[in-house]
Every structure is written in structure tokens, then in C-alpha cells.
Short mmCIF file of C-alpha atoms in Angstrom, two decimals:
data_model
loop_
_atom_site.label_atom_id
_atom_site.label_comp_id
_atom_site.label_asym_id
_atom_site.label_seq_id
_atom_site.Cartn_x
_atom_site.Cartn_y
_atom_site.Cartn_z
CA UNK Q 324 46.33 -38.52 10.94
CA UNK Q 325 43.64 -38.96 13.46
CA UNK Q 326 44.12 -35.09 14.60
CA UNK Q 327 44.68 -33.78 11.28
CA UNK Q 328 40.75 -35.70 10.15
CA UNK Q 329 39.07 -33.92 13.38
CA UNK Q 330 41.04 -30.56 12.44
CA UNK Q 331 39.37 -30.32 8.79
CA UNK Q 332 35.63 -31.55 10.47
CA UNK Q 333 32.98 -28.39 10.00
CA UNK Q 334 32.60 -26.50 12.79
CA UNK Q 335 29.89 -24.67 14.09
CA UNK Q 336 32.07 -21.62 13.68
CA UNK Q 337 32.08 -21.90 9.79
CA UNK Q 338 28.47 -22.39 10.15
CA UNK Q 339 28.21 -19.01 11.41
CA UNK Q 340 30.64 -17.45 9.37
CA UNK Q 341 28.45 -18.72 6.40
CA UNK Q 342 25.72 -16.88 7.90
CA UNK Q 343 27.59 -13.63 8.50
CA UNK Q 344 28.44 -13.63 5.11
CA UNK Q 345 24.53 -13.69 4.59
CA UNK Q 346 23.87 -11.23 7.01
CA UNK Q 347 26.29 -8.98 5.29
CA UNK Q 348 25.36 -9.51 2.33
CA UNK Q 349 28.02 -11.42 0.63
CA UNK Q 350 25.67 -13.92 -1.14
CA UNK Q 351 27.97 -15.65 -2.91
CA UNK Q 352 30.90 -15.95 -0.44
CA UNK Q 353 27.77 -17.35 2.02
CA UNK Q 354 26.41 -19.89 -0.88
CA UNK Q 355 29.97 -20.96 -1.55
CA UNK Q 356 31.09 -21.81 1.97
CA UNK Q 357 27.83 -23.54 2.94
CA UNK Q 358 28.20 -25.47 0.34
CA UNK Q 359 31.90 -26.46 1.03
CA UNK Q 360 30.60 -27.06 4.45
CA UNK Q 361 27.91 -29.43 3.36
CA UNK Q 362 30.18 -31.41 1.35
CA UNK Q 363 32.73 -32.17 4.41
CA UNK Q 364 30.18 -32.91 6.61
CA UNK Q 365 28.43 -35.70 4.35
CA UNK Q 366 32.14 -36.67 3.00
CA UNK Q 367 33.17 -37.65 6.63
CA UNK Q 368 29.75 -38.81 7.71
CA UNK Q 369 28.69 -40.94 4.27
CA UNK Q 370 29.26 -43.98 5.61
CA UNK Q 371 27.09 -44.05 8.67
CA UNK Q 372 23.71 -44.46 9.12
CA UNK Q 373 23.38 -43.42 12.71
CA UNK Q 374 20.79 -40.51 13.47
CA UNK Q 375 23.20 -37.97 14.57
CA UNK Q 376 21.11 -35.26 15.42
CA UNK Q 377 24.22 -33.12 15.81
CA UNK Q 378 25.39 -33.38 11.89
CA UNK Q 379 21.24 -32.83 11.58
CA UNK Q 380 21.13 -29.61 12.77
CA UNK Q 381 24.34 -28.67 11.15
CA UNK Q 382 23.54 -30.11 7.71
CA UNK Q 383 19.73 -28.25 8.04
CA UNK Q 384 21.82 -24.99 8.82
CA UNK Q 385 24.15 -24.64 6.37
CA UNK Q 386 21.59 -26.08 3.35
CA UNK Q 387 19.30 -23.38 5.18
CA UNK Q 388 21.96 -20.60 4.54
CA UNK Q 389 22.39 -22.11 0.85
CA UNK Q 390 18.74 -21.98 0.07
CA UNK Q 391 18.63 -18.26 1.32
CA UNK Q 392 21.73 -17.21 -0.47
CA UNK Q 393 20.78 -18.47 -4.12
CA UNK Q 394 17.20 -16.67 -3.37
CA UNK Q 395 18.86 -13.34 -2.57
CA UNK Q 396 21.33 -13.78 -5.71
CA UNK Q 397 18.27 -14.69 -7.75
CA UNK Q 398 19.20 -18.54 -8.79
CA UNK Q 399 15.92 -19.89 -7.06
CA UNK Q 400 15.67 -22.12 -10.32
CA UNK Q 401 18.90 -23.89 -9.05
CA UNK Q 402 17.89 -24.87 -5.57
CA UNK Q 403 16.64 -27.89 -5.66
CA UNK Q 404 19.31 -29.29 -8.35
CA UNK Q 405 21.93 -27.77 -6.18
CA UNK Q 406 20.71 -29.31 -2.98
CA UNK Q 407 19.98 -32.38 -4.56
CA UNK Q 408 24.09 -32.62 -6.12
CA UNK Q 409 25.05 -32.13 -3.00
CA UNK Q 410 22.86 -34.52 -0.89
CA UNK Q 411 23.53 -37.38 -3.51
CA UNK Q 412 19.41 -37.36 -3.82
CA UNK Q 413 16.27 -35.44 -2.87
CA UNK Q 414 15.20 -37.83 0.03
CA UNK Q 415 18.74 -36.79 2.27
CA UNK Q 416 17.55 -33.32 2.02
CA UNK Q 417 16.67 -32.10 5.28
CA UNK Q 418 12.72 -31.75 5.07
CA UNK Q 419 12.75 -28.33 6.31
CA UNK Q 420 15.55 -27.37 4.33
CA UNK Q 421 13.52 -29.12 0.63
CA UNK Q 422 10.07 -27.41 1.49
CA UNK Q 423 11.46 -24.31 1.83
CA UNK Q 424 13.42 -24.51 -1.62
CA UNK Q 425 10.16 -25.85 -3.04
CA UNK Q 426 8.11 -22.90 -2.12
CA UNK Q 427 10.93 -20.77 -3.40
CA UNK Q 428 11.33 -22.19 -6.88
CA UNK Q 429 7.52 -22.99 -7.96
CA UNK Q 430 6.69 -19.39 -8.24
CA UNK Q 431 9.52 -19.26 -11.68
CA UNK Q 432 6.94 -21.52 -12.95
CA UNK Q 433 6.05 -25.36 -13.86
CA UNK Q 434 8.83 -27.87 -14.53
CA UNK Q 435 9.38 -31.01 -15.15
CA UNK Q 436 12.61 -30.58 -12.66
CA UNK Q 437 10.50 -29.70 -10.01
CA UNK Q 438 7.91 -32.15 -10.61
CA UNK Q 439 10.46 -34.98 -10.65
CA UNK Q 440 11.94 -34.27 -7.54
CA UNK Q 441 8.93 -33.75 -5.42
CA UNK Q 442 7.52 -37.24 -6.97
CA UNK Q 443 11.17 -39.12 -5.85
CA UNK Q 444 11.06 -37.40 -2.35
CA UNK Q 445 7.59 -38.56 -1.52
CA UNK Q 446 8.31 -42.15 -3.21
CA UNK Q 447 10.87 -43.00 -0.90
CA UNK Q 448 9.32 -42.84 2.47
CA UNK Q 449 7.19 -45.48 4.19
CA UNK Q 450 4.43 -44.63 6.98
CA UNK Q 451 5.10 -47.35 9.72
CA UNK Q 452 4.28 -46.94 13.61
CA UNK Q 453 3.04 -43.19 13.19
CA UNK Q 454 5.95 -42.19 11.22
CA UNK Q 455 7.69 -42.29 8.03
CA UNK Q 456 10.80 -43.79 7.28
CA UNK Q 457 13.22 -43.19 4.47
CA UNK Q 458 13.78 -46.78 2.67
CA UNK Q 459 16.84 -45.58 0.82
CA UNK Q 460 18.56 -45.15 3.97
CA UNK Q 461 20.35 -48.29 3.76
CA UNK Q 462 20.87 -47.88 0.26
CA UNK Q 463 22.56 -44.17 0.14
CA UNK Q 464 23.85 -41.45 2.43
CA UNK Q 465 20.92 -40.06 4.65
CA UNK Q 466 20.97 -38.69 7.82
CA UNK Q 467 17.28 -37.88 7.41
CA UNK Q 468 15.96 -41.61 8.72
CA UNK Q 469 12.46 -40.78 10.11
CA UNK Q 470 10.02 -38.21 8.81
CA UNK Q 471 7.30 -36.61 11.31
CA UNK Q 472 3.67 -36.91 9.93
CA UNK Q 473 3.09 -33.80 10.23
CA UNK Q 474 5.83 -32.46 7.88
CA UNK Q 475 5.40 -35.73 5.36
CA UNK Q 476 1.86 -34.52 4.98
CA UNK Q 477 2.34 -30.63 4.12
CA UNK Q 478 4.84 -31.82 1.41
CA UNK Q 479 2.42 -33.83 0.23
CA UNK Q 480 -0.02 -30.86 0.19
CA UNK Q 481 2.43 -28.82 -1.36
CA UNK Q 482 3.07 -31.02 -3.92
CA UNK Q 483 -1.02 -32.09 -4.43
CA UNK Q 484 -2.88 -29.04 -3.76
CA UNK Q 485 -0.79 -26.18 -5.45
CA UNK Q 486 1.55 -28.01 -7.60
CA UNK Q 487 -0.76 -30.66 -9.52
CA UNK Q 488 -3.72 -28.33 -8.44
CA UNK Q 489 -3.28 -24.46 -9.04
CA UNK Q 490 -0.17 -24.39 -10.99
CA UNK Q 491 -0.27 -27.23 -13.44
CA UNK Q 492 -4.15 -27.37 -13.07
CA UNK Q 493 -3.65 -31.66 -13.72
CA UNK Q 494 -6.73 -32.45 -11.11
CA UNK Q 495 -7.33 -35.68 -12.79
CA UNK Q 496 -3.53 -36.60 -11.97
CA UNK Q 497 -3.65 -35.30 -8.69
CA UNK Q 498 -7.47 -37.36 -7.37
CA UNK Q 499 -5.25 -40.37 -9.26
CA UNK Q 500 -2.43 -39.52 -7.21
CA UNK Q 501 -3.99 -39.32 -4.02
CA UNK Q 502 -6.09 -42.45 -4.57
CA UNK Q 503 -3.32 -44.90 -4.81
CA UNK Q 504 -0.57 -43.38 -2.85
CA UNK Q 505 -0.20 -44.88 0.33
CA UNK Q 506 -1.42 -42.05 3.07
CA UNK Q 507 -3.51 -42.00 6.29
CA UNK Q 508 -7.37 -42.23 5.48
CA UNK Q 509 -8.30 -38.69 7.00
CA UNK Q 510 -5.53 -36.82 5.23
CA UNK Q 511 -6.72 -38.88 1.80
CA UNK Q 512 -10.43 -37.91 2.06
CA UNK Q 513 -9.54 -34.42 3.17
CA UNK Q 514 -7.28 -34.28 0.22
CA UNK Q 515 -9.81 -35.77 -2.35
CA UNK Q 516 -12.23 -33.15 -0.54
CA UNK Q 517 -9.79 -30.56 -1.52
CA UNK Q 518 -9.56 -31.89 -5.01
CA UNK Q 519 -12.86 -31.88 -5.84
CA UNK Q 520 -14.05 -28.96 -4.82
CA UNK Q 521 -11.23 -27.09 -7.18
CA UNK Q 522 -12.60 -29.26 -9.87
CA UNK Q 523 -16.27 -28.05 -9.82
CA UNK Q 524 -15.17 -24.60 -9.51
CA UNK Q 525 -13.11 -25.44 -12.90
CA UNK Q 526 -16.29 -27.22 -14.40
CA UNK Q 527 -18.67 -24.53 -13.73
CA UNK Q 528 -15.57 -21.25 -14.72
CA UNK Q 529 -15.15 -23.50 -17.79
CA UNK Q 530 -18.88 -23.49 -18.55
CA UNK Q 531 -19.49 -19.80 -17.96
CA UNK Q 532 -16.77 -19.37 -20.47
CA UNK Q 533 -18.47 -21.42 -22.89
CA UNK Q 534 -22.23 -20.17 -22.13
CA UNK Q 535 -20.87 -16.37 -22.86
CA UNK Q 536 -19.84 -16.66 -26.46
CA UNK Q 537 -22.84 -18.19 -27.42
CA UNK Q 538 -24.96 -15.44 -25.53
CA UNK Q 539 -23.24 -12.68 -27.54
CA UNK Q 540 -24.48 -14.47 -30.48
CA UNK Q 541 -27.89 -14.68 -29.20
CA UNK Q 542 -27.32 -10.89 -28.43
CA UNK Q 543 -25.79 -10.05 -31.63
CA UNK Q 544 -29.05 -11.75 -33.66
CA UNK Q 545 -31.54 -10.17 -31.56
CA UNK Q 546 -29.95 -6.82 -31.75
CA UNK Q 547 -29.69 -7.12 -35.98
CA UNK Q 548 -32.58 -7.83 -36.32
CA UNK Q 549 -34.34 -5.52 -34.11
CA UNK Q 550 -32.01 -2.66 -36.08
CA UNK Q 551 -33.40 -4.15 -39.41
CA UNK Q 552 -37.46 -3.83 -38.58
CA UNK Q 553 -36.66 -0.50 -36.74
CA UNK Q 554 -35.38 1.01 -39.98
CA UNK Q 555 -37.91 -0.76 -42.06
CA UNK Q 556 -40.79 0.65 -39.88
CA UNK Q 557 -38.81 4.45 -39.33
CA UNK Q 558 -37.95 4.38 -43.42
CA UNK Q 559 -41.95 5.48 -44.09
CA UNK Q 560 -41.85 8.20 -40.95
CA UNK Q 561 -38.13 9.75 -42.19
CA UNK Q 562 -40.06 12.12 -44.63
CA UNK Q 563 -42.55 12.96 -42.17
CA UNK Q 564 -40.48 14.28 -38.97
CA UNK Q 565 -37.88 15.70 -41.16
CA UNK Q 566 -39.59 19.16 -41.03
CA UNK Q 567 -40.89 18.65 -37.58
CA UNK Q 568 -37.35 17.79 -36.35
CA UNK Q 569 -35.43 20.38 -38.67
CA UNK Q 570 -37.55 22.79 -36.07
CA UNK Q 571 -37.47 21.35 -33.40
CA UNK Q 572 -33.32 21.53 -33.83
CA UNK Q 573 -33.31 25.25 -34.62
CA UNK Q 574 -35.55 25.94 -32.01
CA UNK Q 575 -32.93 23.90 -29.34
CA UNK Q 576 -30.19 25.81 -31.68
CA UNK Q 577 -31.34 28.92 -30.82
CA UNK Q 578 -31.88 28.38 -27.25
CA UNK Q 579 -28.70 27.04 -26.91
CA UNK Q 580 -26.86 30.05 -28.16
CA UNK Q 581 -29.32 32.42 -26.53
CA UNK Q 582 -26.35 32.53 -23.69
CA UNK Q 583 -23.58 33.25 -26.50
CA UNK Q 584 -25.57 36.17 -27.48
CA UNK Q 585 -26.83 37.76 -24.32
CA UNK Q 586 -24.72 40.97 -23.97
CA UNK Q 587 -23.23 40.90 -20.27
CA UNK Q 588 -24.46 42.63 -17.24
CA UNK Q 589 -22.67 46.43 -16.86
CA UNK Q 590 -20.65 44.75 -13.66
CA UNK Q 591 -18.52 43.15 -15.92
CA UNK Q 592 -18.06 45.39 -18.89
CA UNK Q 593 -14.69 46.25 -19.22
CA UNK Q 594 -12.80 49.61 -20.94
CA UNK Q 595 -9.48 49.42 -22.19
CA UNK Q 596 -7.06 52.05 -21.86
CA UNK Q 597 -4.28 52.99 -24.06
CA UNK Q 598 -0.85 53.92 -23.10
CA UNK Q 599 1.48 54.20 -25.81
CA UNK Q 600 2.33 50.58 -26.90
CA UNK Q 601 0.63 49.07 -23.63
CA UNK Q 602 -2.82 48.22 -22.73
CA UNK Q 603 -4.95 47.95 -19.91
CA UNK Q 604 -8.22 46.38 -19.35
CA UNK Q 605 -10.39 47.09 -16.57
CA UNK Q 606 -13.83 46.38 -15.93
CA UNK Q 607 -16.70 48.07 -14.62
CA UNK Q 608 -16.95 46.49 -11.22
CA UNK Q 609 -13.19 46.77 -10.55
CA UNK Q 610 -13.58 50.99 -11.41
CA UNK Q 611 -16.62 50.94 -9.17
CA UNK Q 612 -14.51 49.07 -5.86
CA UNK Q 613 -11.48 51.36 -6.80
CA UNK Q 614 -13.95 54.51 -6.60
CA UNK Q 615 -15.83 52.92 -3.58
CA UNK Q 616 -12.24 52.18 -1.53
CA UNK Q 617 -11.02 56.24 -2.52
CA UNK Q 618 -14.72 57.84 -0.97
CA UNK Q 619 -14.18 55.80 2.29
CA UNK Q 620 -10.98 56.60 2.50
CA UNK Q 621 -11.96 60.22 2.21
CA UNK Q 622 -14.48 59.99 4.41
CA UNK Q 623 -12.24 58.40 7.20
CA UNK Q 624 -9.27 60.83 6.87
CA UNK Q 625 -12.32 63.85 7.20
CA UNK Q 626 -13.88 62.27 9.86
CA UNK Q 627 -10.25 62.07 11.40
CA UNK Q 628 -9.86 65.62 11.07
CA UNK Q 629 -12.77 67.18 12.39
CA UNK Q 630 -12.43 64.46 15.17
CA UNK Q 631 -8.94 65.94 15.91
CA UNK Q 632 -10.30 69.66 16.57
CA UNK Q 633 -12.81 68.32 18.61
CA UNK Q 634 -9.91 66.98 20.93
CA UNK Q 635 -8.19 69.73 20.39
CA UNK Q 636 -10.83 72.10 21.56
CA UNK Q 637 -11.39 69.89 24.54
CA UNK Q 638 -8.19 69.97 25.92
CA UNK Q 639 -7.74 73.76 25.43
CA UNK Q 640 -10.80 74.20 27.26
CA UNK Q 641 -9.68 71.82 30.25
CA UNK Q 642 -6.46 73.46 30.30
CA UNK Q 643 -7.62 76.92 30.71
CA UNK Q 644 -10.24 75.85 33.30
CA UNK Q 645 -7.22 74.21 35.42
CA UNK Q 646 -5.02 77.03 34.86
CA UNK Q 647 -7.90 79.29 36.62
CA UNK Q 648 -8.69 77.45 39.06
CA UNK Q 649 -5.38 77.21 40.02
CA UNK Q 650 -4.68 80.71 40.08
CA UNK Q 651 -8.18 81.84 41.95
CA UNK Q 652 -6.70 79.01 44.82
CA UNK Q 653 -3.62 81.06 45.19
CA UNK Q 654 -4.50 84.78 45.16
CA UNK Q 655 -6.99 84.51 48.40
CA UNK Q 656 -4.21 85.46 51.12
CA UNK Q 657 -4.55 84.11 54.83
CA UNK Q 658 -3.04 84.99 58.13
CA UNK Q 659 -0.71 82.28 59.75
CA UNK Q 660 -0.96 83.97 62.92
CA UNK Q 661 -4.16 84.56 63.35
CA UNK Q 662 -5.32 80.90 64.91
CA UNK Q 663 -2.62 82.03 67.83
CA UNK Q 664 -3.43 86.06 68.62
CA UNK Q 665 -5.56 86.64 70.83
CA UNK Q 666 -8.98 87.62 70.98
CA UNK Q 667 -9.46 91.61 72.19
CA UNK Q 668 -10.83 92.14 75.64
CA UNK Q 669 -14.30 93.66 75.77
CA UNK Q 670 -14.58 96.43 77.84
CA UNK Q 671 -18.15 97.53 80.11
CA UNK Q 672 -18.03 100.79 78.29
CA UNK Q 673 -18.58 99.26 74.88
CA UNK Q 674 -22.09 97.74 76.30
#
């Protein structure tokens, strides 16, 4: 019996199989086994009040998982009446674990669920030697015995500040609140600091809002009036301008259309041309380039061609002056022997 108790104990292994279920995202296979999980481990545990740290860590895990699993499968309204089922009440809740589904459900809005539960968690603990301790400990299941400060005091900033504060905008409630509940001094007067600070920006929004109808009143007033001895004083001047303006307007009139009737400059007159059933339009400017491109073009290809004698010319001219000078090198003949004969012998006679 013993062995078959231990065998059916949560294990850290289903705790991690909960969370690969997460990871994969099997939502609902990961919210239903941490659940199942939870439930063993305060089943088998429900009757002790020791501060296992051990079924701590594996209860904060697993209601961790839970938490994550009804945010990703869009139940965040459910996670703080789902945690609290399953803890028997809202002060077993790991702390961790119940700020973390707080700040998950408040943004679907204000309830009176919400409200409730945050009021019985922070009811239930007593500050005593620089900590608080859960007094329905020895009442009800909790392996949550002691409370840090630190994390008693943001859920009761949570709660205070954007609860009471921004979201249900109570600020009376919340100063009340804060002013009898039992909390450190510092953390009260930085609270009430908080508090009232929030209020006077409400007092003076509130009072901006109030000032501006009553200035668009004022406005309005002023404004009808001023219309009323404007047209009383311009009735007796109507007659008078009428001429003076019916002039003026034909004279702006005129000089307005002046553009409209300004025939266009001859760059951008334009011919048609008929062919058959087709038309084409053509301006002056794009006859002109068209006429411009075909006379340098012209010009070029003549320029070309006189260039090209030129060459042409040249090169006869070198050719032929190679070709002579090659010949006029080869017809002037020279002995071979004559650096080897000998010179004739000069005889006394000849002198």
C-alpha cells in the first residue's frame, strides 16, 4: 500500500511533461495535467502544515504552467477562480503564481471576482518579525506559511495603485483602504503619497472638463452677438460696395481667366495628321527636334565622307612614296668584289 501511495506521488517528470506540452503548444493537454498534478500534490500533502519547500517549488511550477496555459488558450478570466478551486482558497496560492494571474486577468476589465479575491488574499496575512504570516494556515491547507515583505507589498500595490486607482478610479476607497489596513509606516505614506497625487490630477482633469463647456458658451455669446452688430452696421454699406465690389470681381474675373485665354507659345502648337481612320498629333517643338536630329545626322554622315577621302588620299600618297623609295634603293647596283681587288700599280711613266 505504502509503495503503491509513493508510486501515484507527482513527480518532477510530469512537471516537465506539463511544460512540454506548453512548449509545444498543446495548451490544453498542459492546463489539464498541471492541474491533475496540483490536485495530487495538495491531496497527499493536505494534512500537513510543514514548510516543504520541495512541494513549494513543485506546486509554484505546475500552477505556473496552468496560469500560462489558460492565457495562451484565452481563459485569462478563469485564472484566478481556477487557481483558487484548486488551492481550496486564494491565500494557498503561491504568491508568485496569484500576482502573475492578477496581472493577467485585470486587463479583461473590473470585477467584482477579482476584487474579492485580492481583498481575501491580503486579509489573511499578518506582518510579525519582518514578515508576514498566513493566519489560515492552521485553519486550511497552505503550504504558503510566510510571505516576504517585499512581495506582500507589490500585491498590495497592485491591488491599491492600479486596481482601486486606475482601473476602478475608487481613490476615496483606496486612501480608506490604506489608512486602516495594517502596513509598515513608509510603505503607507508612500502609498497615500501615491494616492493623492492621482487624485489632484482627477480634481483638476475633472475641472478642465467642466471649465470648457461653459467657455464655449461664453464663446458662442460673444461670437452671436458680434455677428448681429456686424450685420446691423454692414446692412447700411451693402448698397454702397455692391457696385464697387461687382468690379472689383470682374476685374479679378478677368484676370483670372487671362491665362485660359492666352493662345500658347508656337513651341507647343501642335498639327494633326490624318491617316485614314487614325490620327496623329504632333507638336511644333517635337517637328522642330525631329528636323534638328535628321540635319545633324546629315551633317555627321557628310563629314564622315569627306573625312574618309581624306584618309584615303593619305594612304595612297604614303603608299606610292614607299613603293619608290623602295624601288630607287634597289636599282643602284654595287660591286661585292670590289672592297677585295686590288688597287692598280702606278707606273713612273704615268708622272
Amino acid at each position: 500500500m505504502a509503495m503503491e501511495g509513493a508510486s501515484s506521488f507527482p513527480t518532477w517528470e510530469e512537471i516537465e511533461l506539463s511544460e512540454s506540452y506548453l512548449v509545444c503548444c498543446m495548451f490544453q493537454e498542459a492546463a489539464t495535467l498541471s492541474s491533475s498534478i496540483i490536485e495530487q500534490l495538495i491531496e497527499k500533502n493536505g494534512k500537513t502544515n510543514e514548510d516543504n519547500c520541495e512541494l513549494g517549488d513543485m506546486l509554484e511550477s505546475a500552477a505556473m504552467i496552468l496560469v500560462q496555459s489558460y492565457k495562451e488558450l484565452g481563459r485569462t478570466s478563469e485564472i484566478l477562480k481556477q487557481l483558487k478551486m484548486l488551492f481550496g482558497s486564494a491565500t494557498a496560492i503561491p504568491a508568485q503564481v496569484f500576482l502573475t494571474g492578477v496581472c493577467l486577468q485585470i486587463p479583461d476589465g473590473p470585477s467584482a471576482e477579482v476584487q474579492e479575491i485580492l481583498a481575501e488574499f491580503l486579509m489573511k496575512w499578518r506582518y510579525v518579525d519582518g514578515k508576514y504570516y498566513n493566519v489560515a494556515s492552521m485553519e486550511e491547507f497552505s503550504n504558503q506559511i510566510s510571505l516576504g515583505v517585499d512581495k506582500y507589498l507589490e500585491i498590495i500595490e497592485l491591488y491599491v495603485i492600479t486596481f482601486l486607482g486606475r482601473i476602478l478610479g475608487n481613490l476615496d476607497l483606496a486612501i480608506s483602504w490604506v489608512e486602516k489596513f495594517p502596513l509598515p509606516e513608509e510603505k503607507r505614506q508612500d502609498l497615500l503619497r501615491q494616492l493623492h497625487s492621482m487624485n489632484t490630477l482627477k480634481l483638476v482633469s475633472s475641472s478642465q472638463s467642466s471649465a470648457l463647456p461653459l467657455q464655449i458658451d461664453e464663446c458662442t455669446t460673444d461670437s452671436t452677438s458680434l455677428i448681429e452688430e456686424k450685420s446691423c452696421n454692414g446692412t447700411a454699406n451693402i448698397l454702397e460696395h455692391r457696385d464697387r465690389s461687382k468690379g472689383e470681381n470682374t476685374m479679378k474675373q478677368s484676370i483670372l481667366e487671362f491665362p485660359r485665354r492666352r493662345t500658347p507659345l508656337w513651341w507647343f502648337r501642335t498639327v494633326t495628321l490624318k491617316f485614314g481612320s487614325s490620327r496623329l498629333v504632333l507638336s511644333n517643338g517635337s517637328i522642330f527636334l525631329g528636323f534638328l536630329a535628321a540635319l545633324v545626322y546629315y551633317t555627321v554622315r557628310r563629314k564622315q565622307a569627306s573625312l574618309w577621302s581624306v584618309l584615303k588620299r593619305q594612304a595612297s600618297s604614303t603608299k606610292k612614296a614607299l613603293v619608290d623609295f623602295w624601288q630607287l634603293a634597289f636599282s643602284y647596283q654595287v660591286n661585292p668584289l670590289a672592297a677585295v681587288q686590288p688597287l692598280p700599280p702606278v707606273t713612273r711613266g704615268s708622272r
